[in-house]
XYZ file of C-alpha atoms in Angstrom:
671
model
C 0.000 0.000 0.000
C 2.822 2.373 0.900
C 4.441 1.653 -2.437
C 1.355 2.925 -4.244
C 0.864 5.996 -2.029
C 4.458 7.084 -1.617
C 6.603 6.978 -4.794
C 10.229 6.571 -3.841
C 12.703 8.137 -6.257
C 16.164 6.619 -6.727
C 19.132 7.947 -8.621
C 22.803 7.102 -8.574
C 25.871 9.141 -9.576
C 29.440 8.105 -10.333
C 32.641 9.454 -8.761
C 32.457 12.541 -11.004
C 28.906 13.361 -10.013
C 27.369 12.237 -13.319
C 23.971 10.504 -13.231
C 24.310 6.795 -14.121
C 20.870 5.560 -12.915
C 17.446 7.235 -12.823
C 14.373 5.308 -11.639
C 10.830 5.456 -12.978
C 9.633 6.892 -9.660
C 12.181 9.700 -10.019
C 10.788 10.406 -13.483
C 7.249 10.530 -12.074
C 8.206 12.891 -9.251
C 10.569 15.216 -11.127
C 9.511 14.943 -14.777
C 12.940 14.123 -16.204
C 13.203 11.055 -18.440
C 16.324 8.848 -18.039
C 17.639 9.600 -21.557
C 17.600 13.332 -20.689
C 19.749 12.914 -17.570
C 22.109 9.938 -17.878
C 25.706 11.162 -18.112
C 24.889 14.719 -16.966
C 26.142 16.448 -13.792
C 23.521 15.861 -11.087
C 24.189 19.086 -9.164
C 23.915 21.269 -12.286
C 20.632 19.698 -13.401
C 18.795 18.975 -10.146
C 19.907 21.482 -7.489
C 18.910 25.134 -7.357
C 21.977 27.347 -7.323
C 21.181 28.683 -3.831
C 21.203 25.164 -2.361
C 24.388 23.815 -3.935
C 26.618 24.779 -0.997
C 24.703 22.759 1.685
C 24.303 19.949 -0.848
C 28.078 20.007 -1.382
C 28.663 19.604 2.370
C 26.387 16.568 2.425
C 28.162 15.137 -0.626
C 31.566 15.457 1.026
C 30.312 13.641 4.124
C 28.943 10.813 2.006
C 32.140 10.503 -0.027
C 34.005 10.363 3.286
C 32.007 7.255 4.148
C 28.853 8.399 5.956
C 25.276 7.510 5.137
C 23.303 10.709 5.733
C 19.724 11.908 5.649
C 18.642 15.401 4.708
C 16.055 17.662 3.168
C 16.810 19.526 -0.052
C 14.839 21.131 -2.877
C 15.188 19.472 -6.261
C 14.490 21.204 -9.592
C 11.529 19.754 -11.521
C 11.783 19.541 -15.299
C 9.287 22.428 -15.664
C 11.415 24.622 -13.377
C 9.605 24.559 -10.030
C 11.319 23.150 -6.942
C 10.242 19.955 -5.195
C 11.330 19.657 -1.577
C 12.428 16.086 -0.862
C 13.520 13.957 2.064
C 16.665 12.074 1.069
C 18.696 9.130 2.273
C 22.196 9.361 0.732
C 24.922 6.734 1.008
C 28.189 5.834 -0.776
C 28.258 3.080 -3.420
C 30.719 1.851 -6.000
C 30.411 3.519 -9.402
C 30.711 1.532 -12.697
C 34.415 2.375 -12.958
C 35.232 1.186 -9.455
C 35.310 4.637 -7.828
C 33.009 5.947 -5.065
C 29.661 7.187 -6.236
C 26.501 8.241 -4.415
C 23.123 6.535 -4.128
C 20.230 8.892 -3.383
C 16.816 7.570 -2.316
C 14.264 10.363 -1.973
C 10.589 10.988 -1.325
C 8.620 14.190 -1.659
C 8.553 16.021 1.701
C 4.941 17.028 1.414
C 3.915 13.379 1.201
C 6.036 12.093 4.019
C 6.191 14.776 6.682
C 4.263 12.606 9.094
C 5.998 9.372 8.336
C 9.642 9.978 7.347
C 10.923 7.996 10.317
C 8.390 5.268 9.853
C 9.607 1.715 9.407
C 6.964 1.357 6.712
C 8.746 4.040 4.675
C 12.053 2.262 5.146
C 10.495 -1.015 4.115
C 9.047 0.561 0.980
C 12.388 2.179 0.193
C 14.131 -1.206 0.375
C 11.501 -2.796 -1.820
C 11.962 -0.213 -4.577
C 15.752 -0.481 -4.847
C 17.236 -2.628 -7.631
C 20.466 -2.709 -5.634
C 20.859 -5.267 -2.880
C 20.386 -3.404 0.425
C 20.544 -4.542 4.020
C 20.665 -3.072 7.499
C 22.738 -5.037 10.005
C 22.885 -4.505 13.732
C 26.077 -4.059 15.757
C 26.205 -7.848 16.161
C 26.325 -8.141 12.335
C 22.950 -9.842 12.164
C 20.447 -8.851 9.499
C 17.773 -6.396 10.596
C 16.358 -5.399 7.208
C 16.914 -6.953 3.761
C 15.370 -5.874 0.464
C 14.070 -8.194 -2.234
C 17.009 -7.513 -4.531
C 19.482 -8.888 -1.970
C 17.201 -11.817 -1.210
C 17.224 -12.723 -4.923
C 21.015 -12.479 -5.060
C 21.453 -14.853 -2.132
C 18.647 -17.212 -3.146
C 17.208 -16.912 0.382
C 13.994 -15.087 1.235
C 14.177 -11.760 3.037
C 12.442 -13.262 6.061
C 15.029 -16.041 6.347
C 17.822 -13.433 6.563
C 16.506 -11.713 9.682
C 18.517 -12.490 12.788
C 21.256 -14.380 10.919
C 24.831 -13.453 10.132
C 26.031 -13.278 6.503
C 28.143 -16.421 6.949
C 24.999 -18.338 7.882
C 23.036 -17.131 4.846
C 25.708 -17.321 2.113
C 28.646 -19.439 3.285
C 29.886 -19.983 -0.277
C 31.074 -16.414 -0.830
C 33.744 -16.183 1.846
C 31.324 -14.326 4.071
C 33.676 -14.664 7.044
C 36.163 -12.334 5.350
C 33.379 -9.849 4.603
C 32.264 -9.911 8.221
C 35.794 -8.881 9.144
C 35.437 -5.871 6.838
C 32.049 -5.022 8.377
C 33.534 -5.158 11.876
C 36.217 -2.666 10.787
C 33.488 -0.307 9.503
C 31.724 -0.464 12.848
C 34.904 -0.044 14.877
C 36.368 2.820 12.851
C 33.151 4.547 11.836
C 34.406 4.761 8.247
C 32.716 3.477 5.127
C 34.343 0.897 2.847
C 33.456 1.038 -0.835
C 33.693 -1.613 -3.570
C 34.859 -4.698 -1.732
C 34.800 -7.488 -4.332
C 33.161 -10.742 -3.360
C 33.249 -13.841 -5.553
C 31.443 -17.095 -4.961
C 28.250 -19.063 -5.358
C 24.905 -18.674 -3.659
C 21.721 -20.714 -3.598
C 20.408 -18.459 -6.387
C 23.003 -19.807 -8.873
C 24.849 -22.724 -7.256
C 26.581 -23.850 -10.499
C 28.380 -20.601 -11.356
C 30.615 -18.070 -9.655
C 29.209 -14.554 -9.373
C 31.013 -11.327 -8.551
C 29.575 -8.563 -6.377
C 30.730 -5.069 -5.499
C 29.948 -4.531 -1.809
C 29.936 -1.216 0.056
C 29.416 -0.713 3.799
C 28.672 2.492 5.706
C 28.116 2.974 9.456
C 24.539 3.774 10.474
C 24.446 6.505 13.137
C 21.602 8.371 14.865
C 21.371 12.100 15.474
C 23.442 11.715 18.633
C 26.259 10.027 16.685
C 25.687 6.583 18.157
C 26.524 3.658 15.854
C 23.395 1.603 15.453
C 24.835 -0.841 12.927
C 25.691 -0.522 9.281
C 24.108 -0.303 5.869
C 25.251 -2.696 3.147
C 24.719 -2.231 -0.584
C 25.575 -4.905 -3.159
C 25.720 -4.700 -6.964
C 26.116 -7.788 -9.152
C 28.998 -6.952 -11.549
C 29.578 -10.444 -12.927
C 28.792 -9.660 -16.547
C 30.829 -6.458 -16.557
C 33.800 -8.174 -14.940
C 33.636 -11.088 -17.361
C 33.559 -8.675 -20.294
C 36.550 -6.855 -18.848
C 38.451 -10.124 -18.342
C 37.683 -11.225 -21.904
C 38.785 -7.863 -23.266
C 42.029 -8.112 -21.310
C 42.593 -11.633 -22.600
C 42.012 -10.440 -26.164
C 44.542 -7.636 -25.690
C 47.020 -10.124 -24.248
C 46.537 -12.480 -27.199
C 47.065 -9.741 -29.756
C 50.152 -8.588 -27.869
C 51.475 -12.152 -27.838
C 51.010 -12.454 -31.606
C 52.846 -9.176 -32.124
C 55.611 -10.309 -29.776
C 55.948 -13.588 -31.659
C 56.522 -11.648 -34.865
C 59.547 -9.896 -33.371
C 60.966 -12.703 -31.217
C 60.683 -15.776 -33.461
C 63.083 -16.039 -36.368
C 65.668 -13.478 -35.259
C 68.379 -15.771 -36.621
C 68.609 -18.450 -39.283
C 69.801 -20.968 -36.730
C 67.369 -23.877 -36.599
C 67.681 -24.741 -32.926
C 67.710 -21.112 -31.795
C 64.484 -20.527 -33.761
C 62.876 -23.521 -32.012
C 64.004 -22.135 -28.640
C 62.386 -18.784 -29.481
C 59.080 -20.571 -30.103
C 59.270 -22.111 -26.640
C 60.177 -18.773 -25.024
C 57.100 -17.084 -26.513
C 54.732 -19.870 -25.404
C 56.010 -20.398 -21.834
C 54.829 -19.144 -19.386
C 52.573 -16.563 -21.031
C 50.296 -19.058 -22.731
C 51.313 -22.519 -21.541
C 53.103 -24.227 -18.657
C 55.283 -26.255 -21.017
C 56.196 -26.339 -24.688
C 58.075 -29.018 -26.605
C 59.289 -28.579 -30.213
C 59.934 -31.887 -32.009
C 61.175 -32.237 -35.605
C 61.160 -35.303 -37.818
C 64.594 -36.849 -38.326
C 63.950 -37.063 -42.069
C 63.574 -33.249 -42.029
C 66.641 -32.612 -39.907
C 68.909 -35.027 -41.814
C 67.372 -35.488 -45.274
C 70.610 -36.848 -46.765
C 70.799 -39.561 -44.140
C 67.119 -40.511 -44.099
C 66.518 -44.234 -44.180
C 63.759 -46.642 -43.312
C 64.985 -46.681 -39.721
C 64.376 -42.927 -39.347
C 60.862 -42.842 -40.812
C 58.468 -41.508 -38.174
C 61.292 -40.701 -35.738
C 61.164 -37.273 -34.079
C 63.879 -35.412 -32.200
C 63.246 -32.889 -29.419
C 65.077 -29.703 -30.488
C 63.783 -27.258 -27.860
C 61.675 -27.557 -24.719
C 60.640 -25.806 -21.510
C 59.297 -27.820 -18.563
C 59.580 -25.467 -15.550
C 57.261 -27.641 -13.421
C 59.508 -29.207 -10.704
C 57.459 -32.409 -10.923
C 58.357 -32.968 -14.591
C 60.690 -35.982 -15.189
C 63.518 -34.048 -16.872
C 65.460 -37.200 -17.821
C 62.603 -38.174 -20.159
C 62.205 -34.671 -21.592
C 65.775 -33.683 -22.448
C 66.554 -31.809 -25.644
C 68.171 -34.101 -28.212
C 66.227 -37.250 -27.315
C 64.602 -39.131 -30.192
C 61.627 -41.466 -30.219
C 59.432 -43.282 -32.702
C 55.942 -41.876 -33.264
C 53.699 -44.775 -32.160
C 51.630 -46.325 -34.923
C 47.891 -45.734 -34.570
C 48.370 -42.940 -32.009
C 47.029 -39.388 -32.040
C 50.574 -38.223 -32.821
C 50.681 -40.276 -36.018
C 47.298 -38.867 -37.019
C 48.468 -35.284 -36.444
C 51.619 -35.840 -38.541
C 49.722 -37.652 -41.305
C 46.845 -35.170 -41.564
C 48.705 -31.984 -40.661
C 45.998 -30.715 -38.315
C 46.135 -29.955 -34.567
C 44.381 -32.055 -31.947
C 43.790 -31.908 -28.215
C 45.394 -34.619 -26.122
C 43.482 -36.400 -23.370
C 44.434 -38.679 -20.519
C 43.206 -41.692 -22.512
C 45.786 -40.887 -25.242
C 48.789 -41.145 -22.905
C 49.306 -44.956 -22.879
C 49.435 -45.093 -26.691
C 51.733 -42.071 -26.921
C 54.205 -43.234 -24.271
C 54.511 -46.973 -24.861
C 58.089 -47.350 -23.653
C 58.010 -49.332 -20.371
C 61.053 -47.353 -19.181
C 59.046 -44.090 -19.276
C 56.690 -44.915 -16.415
C 57.462 -41.605 -14.629
C 56.573 -39.639 -17.768
C 53.291 -41.537 -18.195
C 52.374 -40.891 -14.569
C 53.264 -37.203 -14.872
C 51.151 -36.697 -17.983
C 48.208 -38.595 -16.507
C 48.157 -36.922 -13.086
C 49.797 -33.510 -13.363
C 48.801 -32.180 -16.797
C 45.320 -30.662 -17.036
C 45.073 -29.822 -20.736
C 47.382 -30.239 -23.731
C 47.493 -29.601 -27.455
C 49.519 -31.278 -30.218
C 50.033 -28.906 -33.160
C 51.809 -29.934 -36.388
C 54.567 -27.713 -37.813
C 53.419 -27.298 -41.411
C 55.356 -25.123 -43.858
C 55.027 -24.974 -47.623
C 52.741 -28.014 -47.546
C 55.250 -30.178 -45.661
C 54.907 -31.453 -42.077
C 58.189 -30.786 -40.274
C 57.229 -32.133 -36.846
C 54.997 -30.943 -34.021
C 54.768 -28.710 -30.965
C 53.237 -29.995 -27.714
C 51.885 -27.411 -25.251
C 50.391 -28.176 -21.844
C 48.880 -26.572 -18.783
C 49.005 -28.149 -15.342
C 45.829 -28.939 -13.430
C 46.298 -25.925 -11.129
C 45.719 -23.589 -14.098
C 42.481 -23.167 -16.033
C 42.218 -25.294 -19.149
C 42.860 -23.946 -22.630
C 39.700 -22.306 -23.959
C 38.752 -22.018 -27.623
C 40.485 -18.668 -28.040
C 43.658 -20.042 -26.437
C 43.673 -22.927 -28.917
C 43.197 -20.582 -31.884
C 46.120 -18.479 -30.657
C 48.355 -21.533 -30.100
C 47.600 -22.854 -33.589
C 48.340 -19.449 -35.151
C 51.627 -19.050 -33.264
C 52.801 -22.526 -34.267
C 51.775 -21.930 -37.905
C 53.866 -18.752 -37.983
C 56.736 -20.468 -36.213
C 56.687 -23.306 -38.755
C 57.660 -20.903 -41.547
C 60.537 -19.509 -39.468
C 61.725 -23.013 -38.608
C 61.497 -24.073 -42.254
C 63.466 -20.996 -43.353
C 66.152 -21.836 -40.799
C 66.105 -25.489 -41.883
C 66.548 -24.615 -45.557
C 69.258 -22.087 -44.754
C 71.096 -24.607 -42.583
C 70.851 -27.191 -45.348
C 72.092 -24.753 -47.982
C 74.953 -23.555 -45.797
C 75.987 -27.134 -45.072
C 76.014 -27.825 -48.804
C 77.996 -24.628 -49.451
C 80.563 -25.512 -46.796
C 80.889 -29.015 -48.187
C 81.356 -27.608 -51.678
C 83.861 -25.008 -50.534
C 85.929 -27.536 -48.572
C 85.941 -29.874 -51.539
C 87.150 -27.111 -53.858
C 89.622 -25.365 -51.591
C 92.874 -26.957 -50.537
C 94.030 -25.742 -47.155
C 97.466 -27.393 -47.462
C 100.009 -25.192 -49.234
C 102.808 -26.829 -51.241
C 106.486 -26.432 -50.465
C 108.010 -24.231 -53.177
C 111.445 -22.909 -54.009
C 112.400 -19.532 -52.594
C 109.242 -18.824 -50.541
C 107.909 -19.469 -47.068
C 104.087 -19.600 -47.178
C 101.040 -19.439 -44.934
C 97.387 -18.590 -45.508
C 94.066 -18.236 -43.716
C 90.396 -18.215 -44.673
C 87.833 -16.756 -42.229
C 84.084 -16.891 -43.032
C 82.007 -13.858 -42.061
C 80.213 -15.920 -39.376
C 79.235 -19.433 -38.438
C 76.184 -18.981 -40.683
C 77.842 -17.508 -43.780
C 80.061 -18.966 -46.473
C 81.298 -17.017 -49.476
C 83.546 -17.003 -52.527
C 86.906 -15.832 -51.122
C 89.868 -18.115 -51.885
C 93.631 -18.296 -52.203
C 95.895 -20.794 -53.900
C 99.564 -21.565 -54.519
C 100.613 -23.295 -57.782
C 104.060 -24.803 -58.446
C 105.219 -23.736 -61.924
C 108.092 -24.868 -64.180
C 111.541 -23.376 -63.567
C 111.136 -23.309 -59.759
C 108.628 -20.499 -60.127
C 105.459 -20.193 -58.025
C 102.009 -18.882 -58.900
C 100.250 -17.025 -56.077
C 96.557 -16.260 -56.461
C 93.846 -14.714 -54.295
C 90.294 -13.869 -55.322
C 86.864 -12.800 -54.177
C 83.594 -13.817 -55.891
C 80.675 -11.478 -55.224
C 77.894 -12.917 -53.083
C 77.539 -15.696 -50.529
C 76.181 -19.198 -50.324
C 76.295 -22.223 -52.591
C 76.384 -20.219 -55.806
C 79.343 -18.070 -54.741
C 81.222 -21.168 -53.569
C 80.521 -22.923 -56.874
C 81.745 -19.959 -58.944
C 84.831 -19.756 -56.730
C 85.553 -23.417 -57.452
C 85.282 -22.854 -61.190
C 87.604 -19.845 -61.091
C 90.152 -21.683 -58.956
C 90.192 -24.567 -61.427
C 90.494 -22.147 -64.362
C 93.443 -20.331 -62.759
C 95.273 -23.592 -62.096
C 94.691 -24.772 -65.658
C 95.826 -21.489 -67.241
C 98.801 -21.077 -64.897
C 100.217 -24.480 -65.820
C 100.207 -23.405 -69.453
C 102.767 -20.782 -68.422
C 100.574 -17.890 -69.530
C 101.758 -14.415 -68.365
C 99.665 -12.819 -65.593
C 97.974 -10.159 -67.766
C 96.916 -12.695 -70.420
C 95.740 -15.090 -67.694
C 93.454 -12.336 -66.389
C 91.942 -11.846 -69.859
C 91.199 -15.564 -70.161
C 89.734 -15.549 -66.641
C 87.593 -12.512 -67.483
C 86.155 -14.376 -70.461
C 85.438 -17.376 -68.252
C 83.492 -15.208 -65.778
C 81.553 -13.573 -68.634
C 80.509 -17.030 -69.819
C 78.993 -17.736 -66.399
C 76.358 -14.984 -66.779
C 75.798 -11.247 -66.825
C 75.505 -10.915 -63.059
C 78.734 -12.715 -62.169
C 81.685 -10.675 -60.968
C 84.901 -11.308 -59.072
C 88.201 -9.638 -58.200
C 91.561 -11.376 -58.372
C 95.336 -11.014 -58.027
C 97.726 -13.353 -59.816
C 101.486 -13.158 -59.089
C 104.314 -15.278 -60.455
C 107.402 -15.432 -58.239
C 110.735 -16.242 -59.856
C 113.557 -16.820 -57.307
C 116.119 -16.504 -60.115
C 115.308 -12.805 -60.642
C 114.289 -12.060 -57.030
C 110.815 -10.685 -57.727
C 107.273 -11.158 -58.983
C 105.162 -10.337 -62.005
C 101.747 -9.232 -60.730
C 98.421 -8.604 -62.495
C 95.242 -7.365 -60.811
C 91.552 -7.476 -61.687
C 89.918 -4.831 -59.485
C 91.429 -6.321 -56.343
C 92.875 -4.392 -53.345
C 96.603 -3.680 -53.752
C 99.049 -6.298 -52.420
C 101.461 -5.100 -49.743
C 105.231 -5.588 -49.742
C 107.053 -5.300 -46.398
C 110.823 -4.958 -46.599
C 113.273 -6.318 -44.026
C 113.975 -2.755 -42.856
C 110.355 -2.213 -41.821
C 109.230 -0.209 -44.865
C 105.764 -1.156 -46.144
C 104.477 -0.230 -49.601
C 101.241 -1.020 -51.412
C 101.408 -1.679 -55.130
C 100.195 1.453 -56.887
C 100.267 0.110 -60.410
C 97.265 -0.410 -62.648
C 94.473 -2.102 -60.649
C 92.568 -3.460 -63.640
C 88.819 -4.019 -63.830
C 86.893 -6.716 -61.959
C 86.408 -9.980 -63.794
C 83.067 -10.017 -65.593
C 82.774 -6.195 -65.597
C 83.077 -5.806 -69.390
C 86.676 -4.609 -69.361
C 89.883 -6.323 -70.407
C 92.443 -3.686 -69.413
C 94.831 -5.897 -67.458
C 98.531 -5.069 -67.089
C 101.546 -6.693 -65.510
C 103.618 -4.999 -62.809
C 107.112 -6.134 -61.835
C 107.635 -6.176 -58.071
C 111.120 -6.778 -56.595
C 111.251 -9.036 -53.520
C 114.729 -8.831 -51.987
C 115.724 -11.428 -49.348
C 113.655 -11.162 -46.178
C 110.733 -9.414 -47.927
C 107.087 -10.294 -47.286
C 104.373 -10.251 -49.978
C 100.848 -9.926 -48.521
C 97.773 -10.813 -50.596
C 94.332 -10.334 -49.028
C 90.651 -9.807 -49.821
C 88.732 -6.618 -49.021
C 87.082 -8.088 -45.920
C 90.409 -7.633 -44.112
C 90.676 -3.869 -44.579
C 87.080 -2.670 -45.106
C 84.227 -2.545 -42.602
C 81.131 -0.443 -41.868
C 83.044 1.533 -39.224
C 86.355 1.765 -41.121
C 87.202 3.191 -44.544
C 89.776 1.776 -46.991
C 92.597 4.180 -46.097
C 92.281 3.464 -42.399
C 92.301 -0.271 -43.062
C 95.455 -0.007 -45.210
C 97.137 2.037 -42.477
C 96.324 -0.586 -39.835
C 97.632 -3.346 -42.099
C 100.897 -1.434 -42.598
C 101.270 -1.053 -38.834
C 100.819 -4.806 -38.383
C 103.682 -5.464 -40.853
C 106.370 -3.387 -39.142
C 108.200 -6.324 -37.583
C 109.020 -9.341 -39.724
C 111.478 -11.150 -37.453
C 108.783 -13.545 -36.228
C 107.455 -16.870 -37.505
C 105.077 -16.393 -40.415
C 102.165 -17.907 -38.457
C 102.676 -15.327 -35.694
C 102.689 -12.499 -38.214
C 99.462 -13.847 -39.692
C 97.865 -13.959 -36.231
C 99.030 -10.397 -35.500
C 97.480 -9.093 -38.724
C 94.130 -10.744 -38.042
C 93.938 -9.709 -34.394
C 94.799 -6.082 -35.219
C 92.397 -5.665 -38.132
C 89.650 -8.053 -36.993
C 89.282 -7.650 -33.202
C 85.674 -8.877 -33.491
C 83.830 -11.173 -35.885
C 84.542 -10.305 -39.502
C 81.725 -8.523 -41.365
C 82.749 -10.225 -44.638
C 84.752 -13.258 -45.687
C 88.519 -12.814 -45.366
C 91.275 -14.613 -47.260
C 94.931 -13.882 -46.445
C 98.084 -15.265 -48.127
C 101.633 -14.457 -46.926
C 104.775 -15.271 -48.938
C 108.240 -14.449 -47.496
C 111.582 -14.707 -49.266
C 114.362 -16.259 -47.171
C 116.932 -14.026 -45.518
C 120.523 -14.356 -46.817
C 122.708 -16.732 -44.867
C 125.029 -14.883 -42.443
C 128.618 -14.509 -43.621
C 131.220 -16.703 -41.931
C 134.109 -14.728 -40.367
C 137.483 -15.276 -42.109
C 135.922 -16.960 -45.118
């Protein structure tokens, strides 16, 4: 009856004073429709200017934690003022700050009954927010229908009971501790989150925002407290899902920058594991087929054999001896693993799959671990360019929530991207191995013993992952003469090594026909031109004749050889440099270079003297400084040159050839 006679208006504002809720009763009393007010400043719209100061004092008290009652005029939509009795208390706003809940009735209709329990009962009935009044013993005194629906217990069954007795499944004991602090300190607490299950929805967790304010009378005595509860489950779930989506997008972006930073196969596999664990999974295991890793050695015995190339199992309970990197095992016939490899599609793994996957009787600890400790797992094939390379296994332990559908989509996408990086590294590794094999087969590291020269040489690749076309060679010629050659084919990889091998063979063939250096260069230039328009190389060919004590030298666009005399003087040949082989020029000339006893001839490729942080002149100067002292073994001089000019890893291939003429024998006294 009271509900029909006494409309009770309700509105709620956020921490910034903007209206976020406006009830139908408020519309009836004040004329404003919700769409006209939501989002607007409550004080500017509803309060007459002359009453904003006392209203501000009440607002500050409420924001400080009090629940207050007062009488204020409120502006009607048509402009006249409606005097209203208000009950104002703090509540959590939608953003988690402290807002204000105002429950008001028109003064003219309630002058005789504003303190009536009937009015309070009607007020509770109207509120869509869960409301309760608890006594100082924390037992329910009043409960509205909204709170009764939340707890799944009638309002009448609440009265006289403590929260822990009504809703034990929401950690009510901890909330009672908070309530006791509100009573003891006289200060409100806003937005205490409570998660759990009640009789209203026993199968699902719900989340509530709870606020508590002390209830005091006019004399300041604490009569109990007022509790307000708002169900924020849906909003929180949406926020969690949005955060998960942001995390997933960030993980995809991170994978793009962290996977494939090198062309090293195993390092790429390790990067896959580092992206997956622990952000997305509790373990990750990258396994590649042996026939992919060693295609040249594949045989019937390696069909269906996989090797673990990278893994992360941080769980202390994991049997590390069964999960070590480098271990191989046969994919069991008829198992889920065989199906994933054969069909190239990912599948979830279940406890029932474990016995077929781990059929080795010696792996009992691993079987037990997978059956008891792992909560969810996924087996994803590594598919690149239509070929299955192996698989990635990811797991989560039982203590962590299982992979959901979005997690599985993300895992599959990450592994698909990783497969291309792994395949690129695999192909590069295979090509480099072939290039190294080709280069070793074409390049002789043993130098012959020749008349009138002491020799040593070095070849340094740019890195462990690069192989190029730099080479040097020494050829014994008729008449005790020696051919010395050094060259540099443009480019890297198998092709550069193959071209280098052809040029080396051509030089040896031409040199043994006793062709002069300039003519040899012309023949070599024609040979490079025959290889294709894009082929180019530089070269130096020198013929040493001990009978005349010097060399005939021809160059094809190559850096100038250095000659260090026994007195410490170093000169670089400044004769005609010629054009690179294959550059459409045949202007090659011969230069005669004297090599007196104790002299050192230094042939090198440009990687020795040029670098991104060093120009040609500076490199030549450093080389000259390294050649000042020649009274050391030739190997030591070679080491000194390399350490001075290449203190770090070379940025390009380097070939170096040293040839020293013997010092004259010391004269015997009295001879």
